[in-house]
Tab-separated table of C-alpha atoms in Angstrom:
chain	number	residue	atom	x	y	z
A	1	UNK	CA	113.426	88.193	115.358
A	2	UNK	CA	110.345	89.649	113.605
A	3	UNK	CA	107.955	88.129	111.875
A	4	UNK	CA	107.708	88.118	107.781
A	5	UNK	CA	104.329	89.048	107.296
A	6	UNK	CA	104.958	88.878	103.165
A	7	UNK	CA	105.913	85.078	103.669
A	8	UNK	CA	103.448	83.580	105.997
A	9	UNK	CA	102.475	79.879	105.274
A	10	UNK	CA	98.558	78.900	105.546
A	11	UNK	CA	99.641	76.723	108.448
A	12	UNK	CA	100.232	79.924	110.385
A	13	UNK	CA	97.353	82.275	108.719
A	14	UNK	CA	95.391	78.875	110.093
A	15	UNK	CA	97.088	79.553	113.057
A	16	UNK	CA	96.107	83.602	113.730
A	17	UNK	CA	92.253	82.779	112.698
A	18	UNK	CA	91.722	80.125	114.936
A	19	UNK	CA	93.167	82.444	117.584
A	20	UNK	CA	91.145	85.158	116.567
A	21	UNK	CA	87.903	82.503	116.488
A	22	UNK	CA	88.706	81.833	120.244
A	23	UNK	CA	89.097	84.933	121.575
A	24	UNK	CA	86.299	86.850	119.837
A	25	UNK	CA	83.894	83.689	120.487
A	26	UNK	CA	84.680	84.767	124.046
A	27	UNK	CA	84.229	88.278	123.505
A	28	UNK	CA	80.885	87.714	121.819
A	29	UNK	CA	79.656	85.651	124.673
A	30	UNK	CA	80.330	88.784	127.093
A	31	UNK	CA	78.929	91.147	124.706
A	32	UNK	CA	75.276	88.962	124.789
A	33	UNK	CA	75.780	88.453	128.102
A	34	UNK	CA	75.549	92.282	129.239
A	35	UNK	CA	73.236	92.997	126.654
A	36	UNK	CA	71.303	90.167	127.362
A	37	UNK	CA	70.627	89.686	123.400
A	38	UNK	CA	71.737	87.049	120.879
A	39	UNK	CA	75.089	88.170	119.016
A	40	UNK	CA	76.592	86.823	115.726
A	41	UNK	CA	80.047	86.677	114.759
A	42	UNK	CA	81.608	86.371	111.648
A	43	UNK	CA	84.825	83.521	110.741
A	44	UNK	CA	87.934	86.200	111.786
A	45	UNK	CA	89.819	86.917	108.483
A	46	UNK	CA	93.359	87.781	108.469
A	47	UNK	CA	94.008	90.953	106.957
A	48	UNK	CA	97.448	91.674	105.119
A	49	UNK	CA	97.221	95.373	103.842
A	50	UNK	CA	99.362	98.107	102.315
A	51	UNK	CA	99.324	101.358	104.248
A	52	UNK	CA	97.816	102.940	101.506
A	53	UNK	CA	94.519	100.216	101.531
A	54	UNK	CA	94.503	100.206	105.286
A	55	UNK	CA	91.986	103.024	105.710
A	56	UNK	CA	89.641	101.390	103.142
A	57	UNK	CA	88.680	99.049	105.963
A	58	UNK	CA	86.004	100.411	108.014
A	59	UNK	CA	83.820	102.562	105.340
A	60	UNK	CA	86.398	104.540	104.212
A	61	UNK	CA	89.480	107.009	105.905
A	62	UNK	CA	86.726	109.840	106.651
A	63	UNK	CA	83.887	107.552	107.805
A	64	UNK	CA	83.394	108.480	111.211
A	65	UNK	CA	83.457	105.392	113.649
A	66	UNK	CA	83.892	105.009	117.714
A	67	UNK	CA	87.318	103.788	118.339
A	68	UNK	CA	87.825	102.008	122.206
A	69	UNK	CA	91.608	101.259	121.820
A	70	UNK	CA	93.536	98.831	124.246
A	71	UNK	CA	97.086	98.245	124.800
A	72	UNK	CA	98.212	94.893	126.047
A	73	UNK	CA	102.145	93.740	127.616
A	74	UNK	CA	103.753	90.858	129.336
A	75	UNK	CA	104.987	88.120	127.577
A	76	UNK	CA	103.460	89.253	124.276
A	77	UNK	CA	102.517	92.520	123.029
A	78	UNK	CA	99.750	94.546	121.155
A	79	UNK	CA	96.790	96.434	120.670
A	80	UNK	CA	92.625	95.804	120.215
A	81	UNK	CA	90.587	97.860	118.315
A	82	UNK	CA	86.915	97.471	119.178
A	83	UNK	CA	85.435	99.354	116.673
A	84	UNK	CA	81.929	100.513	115.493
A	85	UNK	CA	79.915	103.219	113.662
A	86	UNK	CA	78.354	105.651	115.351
A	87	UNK	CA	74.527	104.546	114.531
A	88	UNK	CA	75.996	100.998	116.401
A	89	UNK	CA	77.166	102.720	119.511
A	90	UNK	CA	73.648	104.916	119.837
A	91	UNK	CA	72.090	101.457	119.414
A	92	UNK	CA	74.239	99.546	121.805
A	93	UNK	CA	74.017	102.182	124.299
A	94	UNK	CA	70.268	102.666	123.897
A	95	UNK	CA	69.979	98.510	124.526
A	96	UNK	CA	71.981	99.059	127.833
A	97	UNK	CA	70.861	101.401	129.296
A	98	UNK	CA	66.834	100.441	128.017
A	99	UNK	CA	65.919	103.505	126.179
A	100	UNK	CA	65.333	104.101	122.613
A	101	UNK	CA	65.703	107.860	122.074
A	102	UNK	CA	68.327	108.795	119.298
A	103	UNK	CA	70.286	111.603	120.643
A	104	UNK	CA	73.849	112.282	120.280
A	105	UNK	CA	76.585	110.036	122.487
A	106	UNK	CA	76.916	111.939	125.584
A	107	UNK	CA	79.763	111.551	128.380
A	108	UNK	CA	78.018	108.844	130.418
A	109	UNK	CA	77.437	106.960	127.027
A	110	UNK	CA	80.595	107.271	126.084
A	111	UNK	CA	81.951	105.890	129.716
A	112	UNK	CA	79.479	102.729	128.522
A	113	UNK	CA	81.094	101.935	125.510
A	114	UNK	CA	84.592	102.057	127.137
A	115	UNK	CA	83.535	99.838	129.167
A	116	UNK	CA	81.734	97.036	126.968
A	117	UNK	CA	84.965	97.513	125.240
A	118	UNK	CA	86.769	96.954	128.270
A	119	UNK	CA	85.161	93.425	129.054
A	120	UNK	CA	85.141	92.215	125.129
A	121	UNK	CA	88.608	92.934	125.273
A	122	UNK	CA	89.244	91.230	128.463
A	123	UNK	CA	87.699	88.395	127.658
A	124	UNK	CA	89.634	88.427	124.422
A	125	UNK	CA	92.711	88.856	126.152
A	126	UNK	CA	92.280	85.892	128.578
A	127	UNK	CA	91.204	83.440	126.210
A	128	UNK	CA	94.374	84.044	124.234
A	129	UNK	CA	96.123	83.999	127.624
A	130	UNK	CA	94.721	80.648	128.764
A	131	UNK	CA	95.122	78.976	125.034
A	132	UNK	CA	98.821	80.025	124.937
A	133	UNK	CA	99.800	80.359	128.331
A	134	UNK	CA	101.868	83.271	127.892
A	135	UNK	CA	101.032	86.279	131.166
A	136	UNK	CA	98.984	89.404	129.451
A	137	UNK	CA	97.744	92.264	130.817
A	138	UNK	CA	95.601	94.566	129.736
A	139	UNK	CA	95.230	98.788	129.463
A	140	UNK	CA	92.685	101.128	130.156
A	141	UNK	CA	90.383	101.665	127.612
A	142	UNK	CA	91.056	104.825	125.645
A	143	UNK	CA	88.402	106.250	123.316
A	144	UNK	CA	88.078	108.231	120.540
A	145	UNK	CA	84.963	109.080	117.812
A	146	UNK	CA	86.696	110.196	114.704
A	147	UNK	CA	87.892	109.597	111.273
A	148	UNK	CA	88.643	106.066	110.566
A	149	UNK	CA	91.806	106.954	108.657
A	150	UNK	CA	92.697	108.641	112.015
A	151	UNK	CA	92.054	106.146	113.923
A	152	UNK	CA	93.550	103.344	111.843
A	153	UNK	CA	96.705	105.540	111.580
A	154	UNK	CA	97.703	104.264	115.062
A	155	UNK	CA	98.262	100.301	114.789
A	156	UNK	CA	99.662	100.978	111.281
A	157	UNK	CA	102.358	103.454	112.540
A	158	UNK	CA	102.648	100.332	115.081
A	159	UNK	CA	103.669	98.286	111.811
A	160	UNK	CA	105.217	101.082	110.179
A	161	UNK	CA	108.375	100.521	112.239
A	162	UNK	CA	109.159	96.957	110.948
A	163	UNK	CA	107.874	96.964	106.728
A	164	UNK	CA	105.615	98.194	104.793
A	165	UNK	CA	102.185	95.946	105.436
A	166	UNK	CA	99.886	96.005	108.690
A	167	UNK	CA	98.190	92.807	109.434
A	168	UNK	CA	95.393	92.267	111.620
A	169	UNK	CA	92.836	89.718	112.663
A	170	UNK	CA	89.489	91.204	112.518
A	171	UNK	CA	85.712	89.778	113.679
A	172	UNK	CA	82.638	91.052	112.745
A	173	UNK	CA	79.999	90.884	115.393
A	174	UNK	CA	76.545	91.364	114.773
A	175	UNK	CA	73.447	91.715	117.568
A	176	UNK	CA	70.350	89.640	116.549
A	177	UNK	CA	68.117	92.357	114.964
A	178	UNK	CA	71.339	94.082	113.090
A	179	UNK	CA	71.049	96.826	115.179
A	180	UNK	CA	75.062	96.641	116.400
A	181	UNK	CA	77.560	95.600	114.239
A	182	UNK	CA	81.513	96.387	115.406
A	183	UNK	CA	84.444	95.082	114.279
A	184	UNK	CA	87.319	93.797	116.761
A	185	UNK	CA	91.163	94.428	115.284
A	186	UNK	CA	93.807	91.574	117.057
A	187	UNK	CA	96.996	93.503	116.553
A	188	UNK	CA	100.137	91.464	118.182
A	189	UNK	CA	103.331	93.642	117.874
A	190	UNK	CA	105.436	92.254	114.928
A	191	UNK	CA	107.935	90.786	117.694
A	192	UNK	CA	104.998	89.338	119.376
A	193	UNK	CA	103.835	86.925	116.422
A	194	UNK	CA	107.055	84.525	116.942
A	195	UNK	CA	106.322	84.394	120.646
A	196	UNK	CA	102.947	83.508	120.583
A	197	UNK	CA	103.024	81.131	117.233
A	198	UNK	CA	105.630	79.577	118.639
A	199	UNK	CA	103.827	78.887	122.032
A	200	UNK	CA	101.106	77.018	119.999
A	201	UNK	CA	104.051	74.842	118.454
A	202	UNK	CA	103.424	76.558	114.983
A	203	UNK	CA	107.201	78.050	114.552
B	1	UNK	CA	90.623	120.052	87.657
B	2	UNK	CA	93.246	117.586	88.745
B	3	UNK	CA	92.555	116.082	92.502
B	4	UNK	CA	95.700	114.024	93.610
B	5	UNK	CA	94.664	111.844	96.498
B	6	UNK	CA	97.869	111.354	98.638
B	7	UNK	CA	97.738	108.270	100.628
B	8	UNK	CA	99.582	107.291	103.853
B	9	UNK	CA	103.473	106.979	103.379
B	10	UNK	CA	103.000	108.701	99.849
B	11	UNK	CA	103.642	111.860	98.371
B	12	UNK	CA	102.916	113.788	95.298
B	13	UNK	CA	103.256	117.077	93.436
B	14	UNK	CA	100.956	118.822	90.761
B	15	UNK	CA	101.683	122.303	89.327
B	16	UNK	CA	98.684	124.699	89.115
B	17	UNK	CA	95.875	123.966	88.388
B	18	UNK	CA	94.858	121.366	90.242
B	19	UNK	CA	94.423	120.057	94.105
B	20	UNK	CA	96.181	117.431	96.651
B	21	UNK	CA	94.590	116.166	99.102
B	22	UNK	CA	95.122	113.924	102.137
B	23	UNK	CA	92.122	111.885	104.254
B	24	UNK	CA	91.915	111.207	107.664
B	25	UNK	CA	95.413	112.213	108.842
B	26	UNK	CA	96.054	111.303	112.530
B	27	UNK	CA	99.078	110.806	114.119
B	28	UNK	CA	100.748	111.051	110.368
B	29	UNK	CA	101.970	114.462	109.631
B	30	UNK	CA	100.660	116.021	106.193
B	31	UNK	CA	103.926	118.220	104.809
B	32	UNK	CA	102.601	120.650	102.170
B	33	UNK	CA	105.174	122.585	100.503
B	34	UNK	CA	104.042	125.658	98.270
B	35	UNK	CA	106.012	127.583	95.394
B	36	UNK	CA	104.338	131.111	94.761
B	37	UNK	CA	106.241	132.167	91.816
B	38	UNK	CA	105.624	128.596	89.704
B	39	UNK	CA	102.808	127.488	91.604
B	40	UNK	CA	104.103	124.424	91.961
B	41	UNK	CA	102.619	122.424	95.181
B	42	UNK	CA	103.999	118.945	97.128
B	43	UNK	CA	102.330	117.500	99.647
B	44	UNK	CA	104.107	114.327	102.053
B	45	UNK	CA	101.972	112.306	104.285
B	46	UNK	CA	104.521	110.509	106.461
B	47	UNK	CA	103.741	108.046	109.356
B	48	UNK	CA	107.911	108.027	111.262
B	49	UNK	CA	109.920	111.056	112.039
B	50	UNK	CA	113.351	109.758	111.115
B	51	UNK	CA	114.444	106.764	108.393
B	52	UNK	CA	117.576	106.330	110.261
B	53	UNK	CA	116.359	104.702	113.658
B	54	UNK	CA	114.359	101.914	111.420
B	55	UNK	CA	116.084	99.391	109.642
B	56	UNK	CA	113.609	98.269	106.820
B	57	UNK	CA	113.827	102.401	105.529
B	58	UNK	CA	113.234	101.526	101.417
B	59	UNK	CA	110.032	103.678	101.483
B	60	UNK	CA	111.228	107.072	101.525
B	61	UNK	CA	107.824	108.597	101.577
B	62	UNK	CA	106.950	106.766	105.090
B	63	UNK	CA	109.474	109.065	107.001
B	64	UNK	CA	110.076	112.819	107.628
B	65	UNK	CA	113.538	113.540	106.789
B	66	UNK	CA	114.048	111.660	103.784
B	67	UNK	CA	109.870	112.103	102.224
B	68	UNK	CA	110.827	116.171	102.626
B	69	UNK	CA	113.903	116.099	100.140
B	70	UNK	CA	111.712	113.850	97.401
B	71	UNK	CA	109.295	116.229	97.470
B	72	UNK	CA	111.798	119.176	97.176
B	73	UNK	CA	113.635	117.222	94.425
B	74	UNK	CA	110.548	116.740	92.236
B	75	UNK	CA	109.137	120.055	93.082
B	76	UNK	CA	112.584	120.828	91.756
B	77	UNK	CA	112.483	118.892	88.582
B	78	UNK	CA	109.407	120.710	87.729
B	79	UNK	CA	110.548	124.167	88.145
B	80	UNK	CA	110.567	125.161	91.121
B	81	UNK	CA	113.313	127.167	93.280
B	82	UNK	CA	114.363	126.110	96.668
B	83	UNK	CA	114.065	129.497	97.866
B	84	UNK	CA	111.021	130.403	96.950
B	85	UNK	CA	109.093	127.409	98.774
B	86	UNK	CA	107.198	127.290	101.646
B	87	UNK	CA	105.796	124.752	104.215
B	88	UNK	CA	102.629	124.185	106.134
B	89	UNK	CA	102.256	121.313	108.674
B	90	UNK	CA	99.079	119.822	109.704
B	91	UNK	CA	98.555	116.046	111.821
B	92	UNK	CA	100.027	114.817	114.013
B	93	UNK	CA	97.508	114.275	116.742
B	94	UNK	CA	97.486	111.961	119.705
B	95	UNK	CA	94.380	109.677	119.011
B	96	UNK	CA	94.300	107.915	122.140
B	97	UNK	CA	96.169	108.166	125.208
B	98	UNK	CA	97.740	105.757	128.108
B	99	UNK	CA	99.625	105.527	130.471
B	100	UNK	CA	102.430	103.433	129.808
B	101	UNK	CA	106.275	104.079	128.816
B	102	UNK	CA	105.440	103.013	125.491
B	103	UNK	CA	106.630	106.275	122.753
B	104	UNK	CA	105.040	105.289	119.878
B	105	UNK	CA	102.336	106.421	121.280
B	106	UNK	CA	103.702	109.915	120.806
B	107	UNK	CA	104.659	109.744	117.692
B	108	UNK	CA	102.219	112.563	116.443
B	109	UNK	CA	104.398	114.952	118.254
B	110	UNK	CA	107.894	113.630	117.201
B	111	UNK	CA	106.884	113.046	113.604
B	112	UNK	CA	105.862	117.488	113.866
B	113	UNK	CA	109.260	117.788	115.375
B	114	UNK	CA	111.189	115.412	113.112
B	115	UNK	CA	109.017	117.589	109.635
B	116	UNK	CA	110.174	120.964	111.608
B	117	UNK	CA	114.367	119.927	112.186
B	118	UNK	CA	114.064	118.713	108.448
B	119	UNK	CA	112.259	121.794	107.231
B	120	UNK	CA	114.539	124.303	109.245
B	121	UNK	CA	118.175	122.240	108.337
B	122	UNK	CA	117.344	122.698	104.199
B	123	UNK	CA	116.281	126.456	105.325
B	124	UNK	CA	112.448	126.027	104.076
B	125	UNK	CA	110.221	128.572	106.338
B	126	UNK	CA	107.679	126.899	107.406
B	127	UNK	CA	104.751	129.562	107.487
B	128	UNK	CA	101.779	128.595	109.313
B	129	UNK	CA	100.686	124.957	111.122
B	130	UNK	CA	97.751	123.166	112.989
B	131	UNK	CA	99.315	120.137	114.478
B	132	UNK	CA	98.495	118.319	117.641
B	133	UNK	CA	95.321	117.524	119.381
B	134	UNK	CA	93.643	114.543	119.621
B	135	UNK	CA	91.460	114.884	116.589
B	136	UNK	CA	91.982	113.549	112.494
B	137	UNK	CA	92.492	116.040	110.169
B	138	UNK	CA	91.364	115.779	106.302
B	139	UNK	CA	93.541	118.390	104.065
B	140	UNK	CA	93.325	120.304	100.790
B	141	UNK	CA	96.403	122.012	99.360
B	142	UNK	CA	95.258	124.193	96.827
B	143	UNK	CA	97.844	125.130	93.935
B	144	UNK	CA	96.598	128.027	92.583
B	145	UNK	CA	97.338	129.877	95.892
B	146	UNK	CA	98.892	127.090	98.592
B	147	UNK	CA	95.821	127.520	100.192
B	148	UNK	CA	96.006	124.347	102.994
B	149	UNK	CA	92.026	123.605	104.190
B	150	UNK	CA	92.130	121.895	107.040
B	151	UNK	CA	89.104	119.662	108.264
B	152	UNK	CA	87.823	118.031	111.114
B	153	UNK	CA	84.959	116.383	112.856
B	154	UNK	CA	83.651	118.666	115.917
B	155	UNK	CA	86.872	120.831	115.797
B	156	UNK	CA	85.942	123.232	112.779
B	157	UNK	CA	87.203	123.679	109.388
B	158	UNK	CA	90.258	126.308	108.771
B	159	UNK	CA	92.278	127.304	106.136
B	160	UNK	CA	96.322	127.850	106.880
C-alpha cells in the first residue's frame, strides 16, 4: 500500500523531520569533518508540492545548480539529492583542495563533489539505517550541472507514478563564513514511507 | 504579446500572436503541435509515456497519450484542422545515470517513444525533434510561425 501524501497527520510529518534531523546532522558532521570547517544546518522541513511549484525550489526551473544524485534499495527505497549552486561547489572545491582561484569546475573538481556527495549521503543513509533498522544500500554517485527544473524533473517523475504531489525532506547546510550552502532532498519511494514509518512504530 | 508559461504535467494553446513556453524540461517531453493555416499553436509538457499502466491517471496532461488528444481537441475547438497540424518533440533527456534495473530511470526515452506511437496512431507528422541527451532543455514555441527555440546550458541554442 502507498502512502497518502494529501492526508498525512503531524504525528507522521513529526515523524519524516526528525528523520531528516538525524540523518543530515550526520551528514553535516562528515561534511565539517573533510572540510575541516564549522557547518550549519537548518531544522529539515517537509515539503508537499504540486508538480507545477516543484521547480520553484532551488532558485527557480532555469537556475543552474550541481546535482550529485543517489539511488538507494533494500528494505526501503529512494533517492538523495545533494544539491548546490554553482558559486557553492567552486567554493567547496576551492576549501578542499586549499586554493582560492575562481575558475570554472573542471573534471577532477567535479570527481570531488561526487564524492563529498558520496560520504554526506552515506552517512545519511546509515543513520537512517541504524535508527530504523531496515538493510540500505547505497548507489554510485551520478552528477549532473544543469537546470534545476531538469534536475528536479527526476524524483518528481519518481512521484509522478503514484498522484499528483512530490514530497521531500530537505536540509539546508551552511559552512561557517556562508561560503557553501547546499540543500540535501530525502526522497523515500511512495511504497517506502509505510515501511519505514511503520518501523519507527508511527503506522 | 501573450507568453503562456506551460508548467510540468500542463498544457496550453494560444492562437497567433503570442508565445508558449516551457522551463527546464528534463526527462519530461515538451509536445508542440503547430497549425500553419490558423496559426494556432499547443504545447504538452508531460512527465509518463502512457496513462494506462498508472492507476491514479485523473491528470490527463501528466501523460503522453492522453495530454496529445487535449491538446488536439482544444487546438480543435479553436479552429484548427487535424490535418493541417504538425509536431515537434524536444526533452526527454537522461539526467543522471546508474546502473541498476530500475526503468524509471529511462523514462526520457520511453516518454519520446510513447509522444511518437501517439503522434503517428492520430496520423500527426511529426516534423523535426531534439530529444535525448543528458542535458535540460528550456523551449519557445512561437505562433506566428511554429518556430520551436530550443535552449540549453553548454549544449547551444537551436531552433526546430
Amino acid at each position: 500500500m502507498g502512502l497518502d501524501i494529501d492526508n498525512l497527520n503531524s504525528n507522521m510529518i513529526d515523524v519524516l523531520k526528525e528523520l531528516g534531523n538525524i540523518g543530515s546532522g550526520n551528514a553535516a558532521t562528515a561534511l565539517a569533518k573533510m572540510i575541516n570547517k564549522k557547518v550549519d544546518m537548518s531544522v529539515p522541513q517537509v515539503k508537499i508540492l504540486d508538480y507545477k511549484d516543484v521547480s520553484d525550489v532551488l532558485g527557480g526551473p532555469e537556475n543552474v545548480i550541481v546535482g550529485i544524485y543517489f539511488h538507494f534499495e533494500g528494505d526501503a527505497a529512494g533517492n538523495i539529492l545533494f544539491a548546490l549552486s554553482q558559486k557553492s561547489a567552486k567554493n567547496l572545491v576551492n576549501i578542499l583542495f586549499n586554493r582560492d582561484n575562481g575558475k570554472q569546475l573542471d573534471e577532477m573538481d567535479i570527481s570531488a563533489l561526487s564524492e563529498v556527495g558520496n560520504i554526506l549521503s552515506a552517512s545519511y543513509i546509515n543513520s537512517l539505517s541504524t535508527l530504523t533498522g531496515l538493510k540500505l544500500k547505497i548507489s554510485v554517485p551520478s552528477i549532473s550541472i544543469d537546470m534545476a527544473g531538469a534536475i528536479l524533473s527526476v524524483p518528481a517523475i519518481q512521484f509522478g507514478v503514484m498522484g499528483d504531489k512530490v514530497l521531500f525532506i530537505e536540509t539546508e547546510f551552511q559552512e561557517g563564513k556562508n561560503q557553501v550552502t547546499g540543500d540535501l532532498f530525502l526522497i523515500p519511494d511512495i511504497d517506502s514511507f509505510n515501511t519505514i514509518l511503520n518501523k519507527l512504530g508511527v503506522v | 504579446m501573450k507568453i503562456i508559461k506551460v508548467g510540468m504535467a500542463d498544457l496550453a494553446v494560444v492562437k497567433s500572436p503570442g508565445k508558449l513556453i516551457t522551463l527546464g524540461l528534463g526527462s519530461c517531453v515538451g509536445i508542440a503541435l503547430y497549425d500553419k493555416r490558423t496559426k494556432i499553436a499547443g504545447l504538452a509538457h508531460i512527465m509518463l509515456p502512457n496513462s494506462k499502466e498508472i492507476k491514479n491517471n485523473s491528470n490527463k496532461a501528466k501523460f503522453a497519450d492522453t495530454a496529445i488528444e487535449i491538446l488536439l481537441e482544444k487546438m480543435e475547438s479553436l479552429g484548427s484542422n487535424k490535418w493541417n497540424i504538425v509536431a515537434k518533440l524536444s526533452g526527454g533527456a537522461q539526467m543522471f545515470s546508474f546502473n541498476t534495473k530500475n526503468d524509471i530511470l529511462k523514462i526520457g526515452e520511453r516518454n519520446v517513444l510513447a509522444s511518437k506511437k501517439k503522434l503517428n496512431q492520430l496520423g500527426i507528422k511529426i516534423i523535426s525533434e531534439d530529444t535525448g541527451g543528458n542535458y535540460g532543455r528550456t523551449i519557445e514555441l512561437d505562433s506566428s510561425n511554429g518556430d520551436l527555440l530550443v535552449k540549453t546550458i553548454g549544449h547551444g541554442t537551436k531552433v526546430i
